[in-house]
PDB file of C-alpha atoms in Angstrom:
ATOM      1  CA  MET A   1      -9.452 -17.167   6.041  1.00 25.00           C
ATOM      2  CA  THR A   2      -5.746 -17.641   5.419  1.00 27.00           C
ATOM      3  CA  PHE A   3      -4.137 -17.976   2.025  1.00 26.00           C
ATOM      4  CA  ARG A   4      -0.727 -19.539   1.506  1.00 28.00           C
ATOM      5  CA  LYS A   5      -0.263 -17.233  -1.461  1.00 35.00           C
ATOM      6  CA  PRO A   6      -2.894 -14.457  -1.528  1.00 36.00           C
ATOM      7  CA  ARG A   7      -4.639 -13.885  -4.834  1.00 38.00           C
ATOM      8  CA  GLN A   8      -7.237 -11.151  -4.662  1.00 41.00           C
ATOM      9  CA  ILE A   9      -8.896  -8.832  -7.111  1.00 40.00           C
ATOM     10  CA  VAL A  10      -9.463  -6.070  -4.618  1.00 46.00           C
ATOM     11  CA  LEU A  11      -9.154  -2.370  -5.102  1.00 42.00           C
ATOM     12  CA  ALA A  12      -5.897  -2.064  -3.291  1.00 40.00           C
ATOM     13  CA  LEU A  13      -4.491  -5.443  -3.937  1.00 44.00           C
ATOM     14  CA  CYS A  14      -1.077  -5.615  -2.530  1.00 40.00           C
ATOM     15  CA  LEU A  15       0.517  -8.593  -4.201  1.00 37.00           C
ATOM     16  CA  GLY A  16       4.237  -8.173  -4.405  1.00 36.00           C
ATOM     17  CA  LEU A  17       5.229 -11.767  -3.641  1.00 34.00           C
ATOM     18  CA  ALA A  18       8.775 -10.679  -3.910  1.00 35.00           C
ATOM     19  CA  ALA A  19      12.152 -12.163  -3.777  1.00 35.00           C
ATOM     20  CA  PRO A  20      12.887 -14.077  -0.643  1.00 34.00           C
ATOM     21  CA  GLY A  21      14.111 -11.558   1.464  1.00 37.00           C
ATOM     22  CA  ILE A  22      15.977  -9.476   3.734  1.00 38.00           C
ATOM     23  CA  ALA A  23      16.008 -10.294   7.370  1.00 38.00           C
ATOM     24  CA  SER A  24      13.844  -8.085   9.538  1.00 40.00           C
ATOM     25  CA  ALA A  25      14.324  -7.329  13.205  1.00 43.00           C
ATOM     26  CA  HIS A  26      11.161  -7.701  15.226  1.00 41.00           C
ATOM     27  CA  GLU A  27      10.391  -4.673  17.341  1.00 47.00           C
ATOM     28  CA  PRO A  28       8.267  -4.419  20.481  1.00 46.00           C
ATOM     29  CA  GLU A  29       4.576  -4.137  19.741  1.00 48.00           C
ATOM     30  CA  SER A  30       3.212  -0.613  19.580  1.00 50.00           C
ATOM     31  CA  PRO A  31       0.346   0.656  21.752  1.00 50.00           C
ATOM     32  CA  ASP A  32      -2.740   2.272  20.286  1.00 53.00           C
ATOM     33  CA  PRO A  33      -4.670   5.046  22.105  1.00 55.00           C
ATOM     34  CA  ARG A  34      -6.712   2.553  24.122  1.00 53.00           C
ATOM     35  CA  GLY A  35      -3.822   0.456  25.289  1.00 48.00           C
ATOM     36  CA  GLU A  36      -3.842  -2.467  22.871  1.00 62.00           C
ATOM     37  CA  THR A  37      -1.026  -3.268  20.482  1.00 75.00           C
ATOM     38  CA  LEU A  38      -0.199  -3.342  16.796  1.00 86.00           C
ATOM     39  CA  TYR A  39       2.554  -5.608  15.570  1.00 94.00           C
ATOM     40  CA  HIS A  40       5.384  -4.010  13.614  1.00 95.00           C
ATOM     41  CA  VAL A  41       8.878  -4.815  12.354  1.00 95.00           C
ATOM     42  CA  SER A  42      11.857  -2.658  11.512  1.00 95.00           C
ATOM     43  CA  ILE A  43      14.720  -3.073   9.052  1.00 96.00           C
ATOM     44  CA  GLY A  44      17.725  -0.823   8.586  1.00 95.00           C
ATOM     45  CA  ALA A  45      19.517   1.560  10.896  1.00 86.00           C
ATOM     46  CA  PRO A  46      17.373   3.922  13.011  1.00 88.00           C
ATOM     47  CA  GLY A  47      17.524   7.576  11.990  1.00 86.00           C
ATOM     48  CA  ASP A  48      15.744  10.821  12.692  1.00 90.00           C
ATOM     49  CA  VAL A  49      12.842  10.168  10.300  1.00 96.00           C
ATOM     50  CA  PRO A  50      11.834   6.553   9.603  1.00 97.00           C
ATOM     51  CA  LEU A  51      10.079   5.456   6.444  1.00 98.00           C
ATOM     52  CA  VAL A  52       6.783   3.795   7.399  1.00 98.00           C
ATOM     53  CA  ALA A  53       5.577   1.443   4.653  1.00 98.00           C
ATOM     54  CA  VAL A  54       1.852   0.689   4.599  1.00 98.00           C
ATOM     55  CA  ASN A  55       0.878  -2.517   2.814  1.00 96.00           C
ATOM     56  CA  GLY A  56      -2.103  -3.110   0.611  1.00 95.00           C
ATOM     57  CA  GLY A  57      -5.222  -5.169   1.034  1.00 93.00           C
ATOM     58  CA  PRO A  58      -7.123  -4.369   3.105  1.00 96.00           C
ATOM     59  CA  GLY A  59      -6.908  -7.616   5.010  1.00 94.00           C
ATOM     60  CA  PHE A  60      -3.332  -8.652   4.254  1.00 94.00           C
ATOM     61  CA  ASP A  61      -0.519  -8.572   6.779  1.00 94.00           C
ATOM     62  CA  HIS A  62       2.798  -6.882   5.989  1.00 95.00           C
ATOM     63  CA  SER A  63       4.607 -10.041   4.801  1.00 92.00           C
ATOM     64  CA  TYR A  64       4.413  -9.545   1.043  1.00 91.00           C
ATOM     65  CA  LEU A  65       5.623  -5.946   1.205  1.00 93.00           C
ATOM     66  CA  VAL A  66       8.604  -6.458   3.515  1.00 92.00           C
ATOM     67  CA  ASN A  67       9.992  -9.091   1.111  1.00 90.00           C
ATOM     68  CA  ALA A  68      10.165  -6.785  -1.914  1.00 92.00           C
ATOM     69  CA  PRO A  69      13.761  -6.647  -3.205  1.00 93.00           C
ATOM     70  CA  ALA A  70      13.824  -2.834  -3.352  1.00 95.00           C
ATOM     71  CA  TRP A  71      14.163  -2.523   0.428  1.00 95.00           C
ATOM     72  CA  LYS A  72      17.508  -4.324   0.639  1.00 91.00           C
ATOM     73  CA  GLU A  73      19.387  -1.391  -0.847  1.00 88.00           C
ATOM     74  CA  MET A  74      17.249   1.266   0.799  1.00 94.00           C
ATOM     75  CA  SER A  75      17.547  -0.222   4.286  1.00 94.00           C
ATOM     76  CA  ALA A  76      21.308   0.212   4.150  1.00 91.00           C
ATOM     77  CA  ARG A  77      20.692   3.941   4.490  1.00 90.00           C
ATOM     78  CA  ARG A  78      17.492   4.278   6.482  1.00 94.00           C
ATOM     79  CA  GLN A  79      15.094   2.658   8.904  1.00 97.00           C
ATOM     80  CA  ILE A  80      11.951   1.204   7.320  1.00 98.00           C
ATOM     81  CA  ILE A  81       8.967   0.234   9.448  1.00 97.00           C
ATOM     82  CA  PHE A  82       6.310  -2.291   8.395  1.00 97.00           C
ATOM     83  CA  TYR A  83       3.245  -3.148  10.453  1.00 97.00           C
ATOM     84  CA  ASP A  84       0.187  -5.382  10.499  1.00 96.00           C
ATOM     85  CA  GLN A  85      -3.032  -3.404  10.269  1.00 96.00           C
ATOM     86  CA  ARG A  86      -5.661  -4.184  12.879  1.00 94.00           C
ATOM     87  CA  GLY A  87      -7.255  -7.589  12.428  1.00 93.00           C
ATOM     88  CA  THR A  88      -4.402  -8.888  10.265  1.00 93.00           C
ATOM     89  CA  GLY A  89      -1.266 -10.895  10.929  1.00 90.00           C
ATOM     90  CA  LYS A  90      -0.085 -10.596  14.537  1.00 92.00           C
ATOM     91  CA  SER A  91      -2.001  -7.431  15.356  1.00 93.00           C
ATOM     92  CA  PRO A  92      -5.089  -7.656  17.590  1.00 89.00           C
ATOM     93  CA  ALA A  93      -8.585  -8.126  16.286  1.00 89.00           C
ATOM     94  CA  ALA A  94     -11.057  -5.294  16.002  1.00 86.00           C
ATOM     95  CA  ARG A  95     -12.881  -4.382  19.201  1.00 84.00           C
ATOM     96  CA  GLY A  96     -15.902  -3.091  17.358  1.00 85.00           C
ATOM     97  CA  PRO A  97     -17.189  -1.872  13.975  1.00 83.00           C
ATOM     98  CA  GLU A  98     -15.474   1.491  14.422  1.00 85.00           C
ATOM     99  CA  ASP A  99     -12.073  -0.209  14.168  1.00 87.00           C
ATOM    100  CA  MET A 100     -12.820  -1.625  10.721  1.00 89.00           C
ATOM    101  CA  THR A 101     -13.082   1.793   9.091  1.00 96.00           C
ATOM    102  CA  VAL A 102     -10.650   4.064   7.294  1.00 97.00           C
ATOM    103  CA  ASP A 103     -10.784   6.408  10.269  1.00 96.00           C
ATOM    104  CA  GLY A 104      -9.971   3.563  12.650  1.00 95.00           C
ATOM    105  CA  MET A 105      -6.977   2.559  10.516  1.00 96.00           C
ATOM    106  CA  VAL A 106      -5.785   6.191  10.488  1.00 97.00           C
ATOM    107  CA  ARG A 107      -5.976   6.299  14.299  1.00 95.00           C
ATOM    108  CA  ASP A 108      -3.906   3.134  14.489  1.00 95.00           C
ATOM    109  CA  LEU A 109      -1.228   4.576  12.208  1.00 96.00           C
ATOM    110  CA  GLU A 110      -1.046   7.713  14.339  1.00 96.00           C
ATOM    111  CA  ALA A 111      -0.672   5.510  17.417  1.00 94.00           C
ATOM    112  CA  LEU A 112       2.264   3.765  15.762  1.00 94.00           C
ATOM    113  CA  ARG A 113       3.935   7.119  15.047  1.00 95.00           C
ATOM    114  CA  ARG A 114       3.604   8.126  18.682  1.00 94.00           C
ATOM    115  CA  HIS A 115       4.985   4.793  19.814  1.00 92.00           C
ATOM    116  CA  LEU A 116       8.026   5.321  17.594  1.00 92.00           C
ATOM    117  CA  LYS A 117       8.591   8.625  19.447  1.00 92.00           C
ATOM    118  CA  VAL A 118       9.179  10.603  16.260  1.00 95.00           C
ATOM    119  CA  GLU A 119       7.575  13.907  15.361  1.00 97.00           C
ATOM    120  CA  ARG A 120       7.520  13.190  11.625  1.00 97.00           C
ATOM    121  CA  ILE A 121       7.645  10.176   9.356  1.00 98.00           C
ATOM    122  CA  ASP A 122       8.207   9.541   5.679  1.00 98.00           C
ATOM    123  CA  LEU A 123       5.094   7.630   4.627  1.00 98.00           C
ATOM    124  CA  LEU A 124       4.864   5.130   1.763  1.00 98.00           C
ATOM    125  CA  GLY A 125       1.640   3.363   0.856  1.00 98.00           C
ATOM    126  CA  HIS A 126       1.208   0.569  -1.672  1.00 98.00           C
ATOM    127  CA  SER A 127      -2.187  -0.125  -3.250  1.00 97.00           C
ATOM    128  CA  TRP A 128      -4.868   0.075  -0.509  1.00 97.00           C
ATOM    129  CA  GLY A 129      -2.019   1.332   1.672  1.00 98.00           C
ATOM    130  CA  GLY A 130      -1.885   4.395  -0.587  1.00 98.00           C
ATOM    131  CA  ILE A 131      -5.492   5.253   0.268  1.00 98.00           C
ATOM    132  CA  LEU A 132      -4.762   4.811   3.965  1.00 98.00           C
ATOM    133  CA  SER A 133      -1.597   6.923   3.660  1.00 98.00           C
ATOM    134  CA  MET A 134      -3.467   9.741   1.903  1.00 98.00           C
ATOM    135  CA  ALA A 135      -6.171   9.647   4.578  1.00 98.00           C
ATOM    136  CA  TYR A 136      -3.482   9.880   7.265  1.00 98.00           C
ATOM    137  CA  ALA A 137      -1.642  12.709   5.500  1.00 98.00           C
ATOM    138  CA  VAL A 138      -4.719  14.912   5.190  1.00 98.00           C
ATOM    139  CA  ARG A 139      -5.540  14.292   8.867  1.00 98.00           C
ATOM    140  CA  TYR A 140      -1.996  14.732  10.200  1.00 98.00           C
ATOM    141  CA  PRO A 141       0.017  16.693   7.605  1.00 98.00           C
ATOM    142  CA  GLN A 142       2.281  18.086  10.310  1.00 98.00           C
ATOM    143  CA  HIS A 143       3.588  14.561  10.965  1.00 98.00           C
ATOM    144  CA  VAL A 144       4.364  13.619   7.337  1.00 98.00           C
ATOM    145  CA  ARG A 145       7.665  14.813   5.872  1.00 97.00           C
ATOM    146  CA  HIS A 146       7.247  13.025   2.531  1.00 98.00           C
ATOM    147  CA  LEU A 147       4.398  11.007   1.016  1.00 98.00           C
ATOM    148  CA  VAL A 148       5.072   8.219  -1.505  1.00 98.00           C
ATOM    149  CA  LEU A 149       2.129   6.532  -3.230  1.00 98.00           C
ATOM    150  CA  VAL A 150       2.843   3.292  -5.090  1.00 98.00           C
ATOM    151  CA  GLY A 151       0.073   1.841  -7.243  1.00 98.00           C
ATOM    152  CA  SER A 152      -2.349   3.624  -4.935  1.00 98.00           C
ATOM    153  CA  GLY A 153      -6.082   3.115  -5.109  1.00 98.00           C
ATOM    154  CA  ALA A 154      -8.168   6.133  -6.020  1.00 98.00           C
ATOM    155  CA  PRO A 155      -8.817   8.784  -3.338  1.00 98.00           C
ATOM    156  CA  LYS A 156     -12.502   8.204  -4.095  1.00 98.00           C
ATOM    157  CA  PRO A 157     -12.602   4.392  -4.179  1.00 97.00           C
ATOM    158  CA  ALA A 158     -16.085   4.288  -5.664  1.00 95.00           C
ATOM    159  CA  GLU A 159     -14.568   5.808  -8.830  1.00 95.00           C
ATOM    160  CA  HIS A 160     -11.497   3.579  -8.976  1.00 96.00           C
ATOM    161  CA  GLU A 161     -10.414   2.412 -12.448  1.00 96.00           C
ATOM    162  CA  PHE A 162      -9.286  -1.162 -13.099  1.00 95.00           C
ATOM    163  CA  LEU A 163      -7.882  -2.502 -16.353  1.00 96.00           C
ATOM    164  CA  PHE A 164      -8.372  -6.231 -15.748  1.00 95.00           C
ATOM    165  CA  ASP A 165     -11.157  -6.522 -18.301  1.00 94.00           C
ATOM    166  CA  LYS A 166      -9.275  -4.369 -20.829  1.00 95.00           C
ATOM    167  CA  LEU A 167      -5.953  -6.203 -20.667  1.00 95.00           C
ATOM    168  CA  TYR A 168      -7.162  -9.704 -19.793  1.00 95.00           C
ATOM    169  CA  PRO A 169     -10.750 -10.025 -21.095  1.00 95.00           C
ATOM    170  CA  GLU A 170     -10.558 -13.792 -21.512  1.00 95.00           C
ATOM    171  CA  ILE A 171      -9.459 -14.288 -17.875  1.00 93.00           C
ATOM    172  CA  VAL A 172     -12.077 -11.944 -16.439  1.00 92.00           C
ATOM    173  CA  ALA A 173     -14.831 -13.542 -18.520  1.00 94.00           C
ATOM    174  CA  ALA A 174     -14.054 -16.904 -16.934  1.00 92.00           C
ATOM    175  CA  ILE A 175     -14.386 -15.644 -13.348  1.00 90.00           C
ATOM    176  CA  PRO A 176     -17.805 -16.615 -11.945  1.00 90.00           C
ATOM    177  CA  PRO A 177     -19.902 -13.761 -10.522  1.00 90.00           C
ATOM    178  CA  ASP A 178     -20.062 -13.384  -6.737  1.00 92.00           C
ATOM    179  CA  THR A 179     -22.911 -11.311  -5.322  1.00 93.00           C
ATOM    180  CA  THR A 180     -21.923 -11.656  -1.665  1.00 94.00           C
ATOM    181  CA  PRO A 181     -20.678  -8.520   0.170  1.00 94.00           C
ATOM    182  CA  ALA A 182     -17.146  -9.920  -0.037  1.00 94.00           C
ATOM    183  CA  GLY A 183     -17.531 -10.523  -3.748  1.00 92.00           C
ATOM    184  CA  GLN A 184     -18.946  -7.073  -4.383  1.00 92.00           C
ATOM    185  CA  MET A 185     -15.993  -5.503  -2.546  1.00 93.00           C
ATOM    186  CA  GLY A 186     -13.488  -7.687  -4.417  1.00 90.00           C
ATOM    187  CA  CYS A 187     -12.462  -9.557  -1.259  1.00 93.00           C
ATOM    188  CA  ILE A 188     -12.399 -12.993  -2.875  1.00 87.00           C
ATOM    189  CA  ALA A 189      -9.734 -15.448  -3.979  1.00 79.00           C
ATOM    190  CA  ILE A 190      -8.932 -15.325  -7.699  1.00 79.00           C
ATOM    191  CA  ASP A 191      -6.367 -17.896  -8.789  1.00 76.00           C
ATOM    192  CA  ALA A 192      -5.721 -15.992 -12.029  1.00 83.00           C
ATOM    193  CA  TYR A 193      -4.733 -12.797 -10.253  1.00 85.00           C
ATOM    194  CA  ASP A 194      -1.002 -13.554 -10.443  1.00 81.00           C
ATOM    195  CA  ARG A 195      -1.289 -13.813 -14.227  1.00 84.00           C
ATOM    196  CA  MET A 196      -2.741 -10.301 -14.366  1.00 92.00           C
ATOM    197  CA  SER A 197      -0.603  -8.510 -11.787  1.00 91.00           C
ATOM    198  CA  TYR A 198       2.844  -8.570 -13.388  1.00 92.00           C
ATOM    199  CA  TYR A 199       4.246  -6.947 -16.487  1.00 93.00           C
ATOM    200  CA  ASP A 200       6.641  -9.886 -16.899  1.00 92.00           C
ATOM    201  CA  GLN A 201       5.651 -13.326 -15.636  1.00 85.00           C
ATOM    202  CA  ARG A 202       9.310 -14.140 -15.045  1.00 85.00           C
ATOM    203  CA  ASN A 203       9.219 -11.666 -12.160  1.00 86.00           C
ATOM    204  CA  LEU A 204       6.482 -13.753 -10.599  1.00 76.00           C
ATOM    205  CA  ALA A 205       8.543 -16.924 -11.018  1.00 59.00           C
ATOM    206  CA  ALA A 206      11.530 -15.214  -9.395  1.00 50.00           C
ATOM    207  CA  GLY A 207       9.390 -13.976  -6.538  1.00 48.00           C
ATOM    208  CA  GLY A 208       9.381 -17.127  -4.460  1.00 44.00           C
ATOM    209  CA  GLY A 209       6.668 -18.058  -1.995  1.00 47.00           C
ATOM    210  CA  ASP A 210       4.675 -16.059   0.483  1.00 54.00           C
ATOM    211  CA  THR A 211       3.517 -17.076   3.940  1.00 60.00           C
ATOM    212  CA  GLY A 212       1.344 -14.061   4.659  1.00 81.00           C
ATOM    213  CA  THR A 213      -2.252 -14.149   5.787  1.00 90.00           C
ATOM    214  CA  PHE A 214      -5.472 -12.595   4.536  1.00 93.00           C
ATOM    215  CA  SER A 215      -8.663 -11.728   6.412  1.00 93.00           C
ATOM    216  CA  GLN A 216     -11.710 -11.636   4.181  1.00 95.00           C
ATOM    217  CA  GLU A 217     -13.732 -10.130   7.041  1.00 95.00           C
ATOM    218  CA  VAL A 218     -11.327  -7.206   7.500  1.00 95.00           C
ATOM    219  CA  CYS A 219     -11.174  -6.634   3.756  1.00 96.00           C
ATOM    220  CA  THR A 220     -14.945  -6.585   3.386  1.00 96.00           C
ATOM    221  CA  GLU A 221     -15.684  -4.346   6.376  1.00 96.00           C
ATOM    222  CA  VAL A 222     -12.967  -1.796   5.609  1.00 97.00           C
ATOM    223  CA  MET A 223     -13.824  -1.637   1.909  1.00 97.00           C
ATOM    224  CA  LEU A 224     -17.515  -1.115   2.644  1.00 96.00           C
ATOM    225  CA  ASP A 225     -16.490   1.940   4.658  1.00 97.00           C
ATOM    226  CA  ALA A 226     -13.866   3.092   2.138  1.00 97.00           C
ATOM    227  CA  MET A 227     -16.465   3.208  -0.635  1.00 97.00           C
ATOM    228  CA  LYS A 228     -17.971   6.265   1.122  1.00 97.00           C
ATOM    229  CA  LEU A 229     -14.649   8.120   1.002  1.00 97.00           C
ATOM    230  CA  ASP A 230     -13.696  11.105  -1.154  1.00 98.00           C
ATOM    231  CA  LEU A 231     -10.250  12.502  -0.350  1.00 98.00           C
ATOM    232  CA  TYR A 232      -9.889  14.654  -3.467  1.00 98.00           C
ATOM    233  CA  PRO A 233     -11.019  17.984  -1.908  1.00 98.00           C
ATOM    234  CA  ALA A 234      -8.626  17.586   1.032  1.00 98.00           C
ATOM    235  CA  LEU A 235      -5.754  16.429  -1.186  1.00 98.00           C
ATOM    236  CA  ALA A 236      -6.119  19.563  -3.306  1.00 98.00           C
ATOM    237  CA  LYS A 237      -5.055  21.541  -0.211  1.00 98.00           C
ATOM    238  CA  LEU A 238      -2.346  19.160   0.993  1.00 98.00           C
ATOM    239  CA  ASN A 239       1.046  20.752   1.602  1.00 97.00           C
ATOM    240  CA  VAL A 240       3.217  17.640   1.778  1.00 98.00           C
ATOM    241  CA  PRO A 241       5.890  16.742  -0.821  1.00 98.00           C
ATOM    242  CA  THR A 242       4.425  13.792  -2.724  1.00 98.00           C
ATOM    243  CA  LEU A 243       5.787  11.209  -5.151  1.00 98.00           C
ATOM    244  CA  VAL A 244       3.254   9.179  -7.160  1.00 98.00           C
ATOM    245  CA  ILE A 245       4.511   5.906  -8.662  1.00 98.00           C
ATOM    246  CA  ASN A 246       2.541   3.592 -10.941  1.00 98.00           C
ATOM    247  CA  GLY A 247       3.338   0.667 -13.196  1.00 98.00           C
ATOM    248  CA  ARG A 248       2.533   1.500 -16.792  1.00 98.00           C
ATOM    249  CA  PHE A 249       0.865  -1.915 -17.137  1.00 97.00           C
ATOM    250  CA  ASP A 250      -0.875  -2.008 -13.760  1.00 98.00           C
ATOM    251  CA  ALA A 251      -4.208  -3.756 -14.313  1.00 96.00           C
ATOM    252  CA  ASN A 252      -5.264  -3.203 -10.708  1.00 95.00           C
ATOM    253  CA  VAL A 253      -4.694   0.569 -10.754  1.00 97.00           C
ATOM    254  CA  SER A 254      -5.094   2.261 -14.109  1.00 97.00           C
ATOM    255  CA  PRO A 255      -2.348   4.804 -14.875  1.00 98.00           C
ATOM    256  CA  THR A 256      -5.150   7.357 -15.113  1.00 98.00           C
ATOM    257  CA  VAL A 257      -5.674   7.003 -11.351  1.00 98.00           C
ATOM    258  CA  ALA A 258      -2.058   7.918 -10.616  1.00 98.00           C
ATOM    259  CA  TYR A 259      -2.237  10.808 -13.067  1.00 98.00           C
ATOM    260  CA  LYS A 260      -5.338  12.257 -11.396  1.00 98.00           C
ATOM    261  CA  ILE A 261      -3.752  11.953  -7.948  1.00 98.00           C
ATOM    262  CA  SER A 262      -0.621  13.747  -9.167  1.00 98.00           C
ATOM    263  CA  GLN A 263      -2.719  16.520 -10.670  1.00 98.00           C
ATOM    264  CA  THR A 264      -4.711  16.926  -7.453  1.00 98.00           C
ATOM    265  CA  ILE A 265      -1.929  17.137  -4.850  1.00 98.00           C
ATOM    266  CA  PRO A 266      -0.070  20.461  -5.273  1.00 98.00           C
ATOM    267  CA  GLY A 267       3.464  19.951  -6.568  1.00 97.00           C
ATOM    268  CA  ALA A 268       3.237  16.156  -6.705  1.00 98.00           C
ATOM    269  CA  ARG A 269       5.771  14.308  -8.858  1.00 98.00           C
ATOM    270  CA  LEU A 270       4.545  11.448 -11.068  1.00 98.00           C
ATOM    271  CA  VAL A 271       6.769   8.585 -12.254  1.00 98.00           C
ATOM    272  CA  TYR A 272       5.536   5.704 -14.400  1.00 98.00           C
ATOM    273  CA  PHE A 273       7.513   2.466 -14.380  1.00 98.00           C
ATOM    274  CA  GLU A 274       7.501   1.207 -17.947  1.00 98.00           C
ATOM    275  CA  ARG A 275       8.221  -2.453 -17.183  1.00 97.00           C
ATOM    276  CA  SER A 276       5.976  -2.935 -14.171  1.00 97.00           C
ATOM    277  CA  GLY A 277       2.492  -4.041 -13.283  1.00 96.00           C
ATOM    278  CA  HIS A 278       1.086  -3.516  -9.799  1.00 95.00           C
ATOM    279  CA  SER A 279       4.372  -3.884  -7.890  1.00 94.00           C
ATOM    280  CA  PRO A 280       7.262  -1.758  -9.227  1.00 96.00           C
ATOM    281  CA  GLN A 281       9.156  -2.473  -6.002  1.00 95.00           C
ATOM    282  CA  VAL A 282       9.382  -6.064  -7.249  1.00 94.00           C
ATOM    283  CA  GLU A 283       9.642  -5.714 -11.018  1.00 95.00           C
ATOM    284  CA  GLU A 284      12.019  -2.727 -11.190  1.00 96.00           C
ATOM    285  CA  PRO A 285      13.596  -2.647  -7.727  1.00 95.00           C
ATOM    286  CA  GLU A 286      16.740  -0.723  -8.644  1.00 96.00           C
ATOM    287  CA  LYS A 287      14.807   2.079 -10.323  1.00 97.00           C
ATOM    288  CA  PHE A 288      12.296   2.056  -7.494  1.00 98.00           C
ATOM    289  CA  ALA A 289      14.961   2.461  -4.827  1.00 97.00           C
ATOM    290  CA  LEU A 290      16.661   5.220  -6.827  1.00 97.00           C
ATOM    291  CA  GLU A 291      13.481   7.228  -7.409  1.00 97.00           C
ATOM    292  CA  VAL A 292      12.295   6.943  -3.815  1.00 98.00           C
ATOM    293  CA  GLU A 293      15.712   7.712  -2.324  1.00 96.00           C
ATOM    294  CA  ARG A 294      16.202  10.772  -4.518  1.00 96.00           C
ATOM    295  CA  PHE A 295      12.759  12.016  -3.603  1.00 97.00           C
ATOM    296  CA  LEU A 296      13.229  11.493   0.132  1.00 96.00           C
ATOM    297  CA  ALA A 297      16.545  13.326  -0.095  1.00 93.00           C
ATOM    298  CA  GLY A 298      14.762  16.279  -1.648  1.00 86.00           C
ATOM    299  CA  SER A 299      16.941  16.260  -4.765  1.00 53.00           C
ATOM    300  CA  VAL A 300      14.150  16.119  -7.361  1.00 51.00           C
ATOM    301  CA  ARG A 301      11.297  18.412  -8.281  1.00 47.00           C
ATOM    302  CA  LYS A 302       8.154  17.963 -10.307  1.00 47.00           C
TER     303      LYS A 302
END
């Protein structure tokens, strides 16, 4: 299923629907370990360590994330890589059930790193992309120079905390129940999502359109697997510099989730964005770029 403008209440929901954007240079497709390809794009000037940005979903392509206004300033100083996760956008479909798992997505991300021919990457994950980035970092810590988690879902998704019903009870009450697997995993279209995802609705109006795609099948299959996950024990031993970012008014990821992540990963730095919902890279792009750039430069401590 394809949405002109994705609206999902899913754990990792990625919606940035940002300002119409910066041009991106399309790169050659990257091979995975079994010879197929994942689609990716690059913006900015190549350097020694690229920033790989992992979008939310699962089931969305990279389109919404690449259009966030924060990247325009950041790409003047560094290379930023975006990619379509397997089964989404221009990347190939899954070859079997094992591809639609967190582990399968981690293998694909590692394949992308090898294709880029870099020993280490700076890794940024938004929403569901934060869960995938944490799973990658605990598997391959030697390949992650910095980890940035933006509105990340909980490391144990079964215990994730939403605030939709607390901040928008009248909207949630009007949403009809859906007992299908997709509905139970949150992989359904909710027209009211945009109203609940931003701190300031004017940021939504300024965001422009979005031509990205969404796969309900990918979302459902990956989330069913993710619900078995518990990354907290491994994160407690992670030795990777980590920045945790969360919108103070994020209804999709309660600020308590970001706080617990920051308390679990040794030495992690936590920054709340006081005028943001689920997408600080859209609502406070200048502050976002500043915080991330300072962190990647190693000039801030917890």
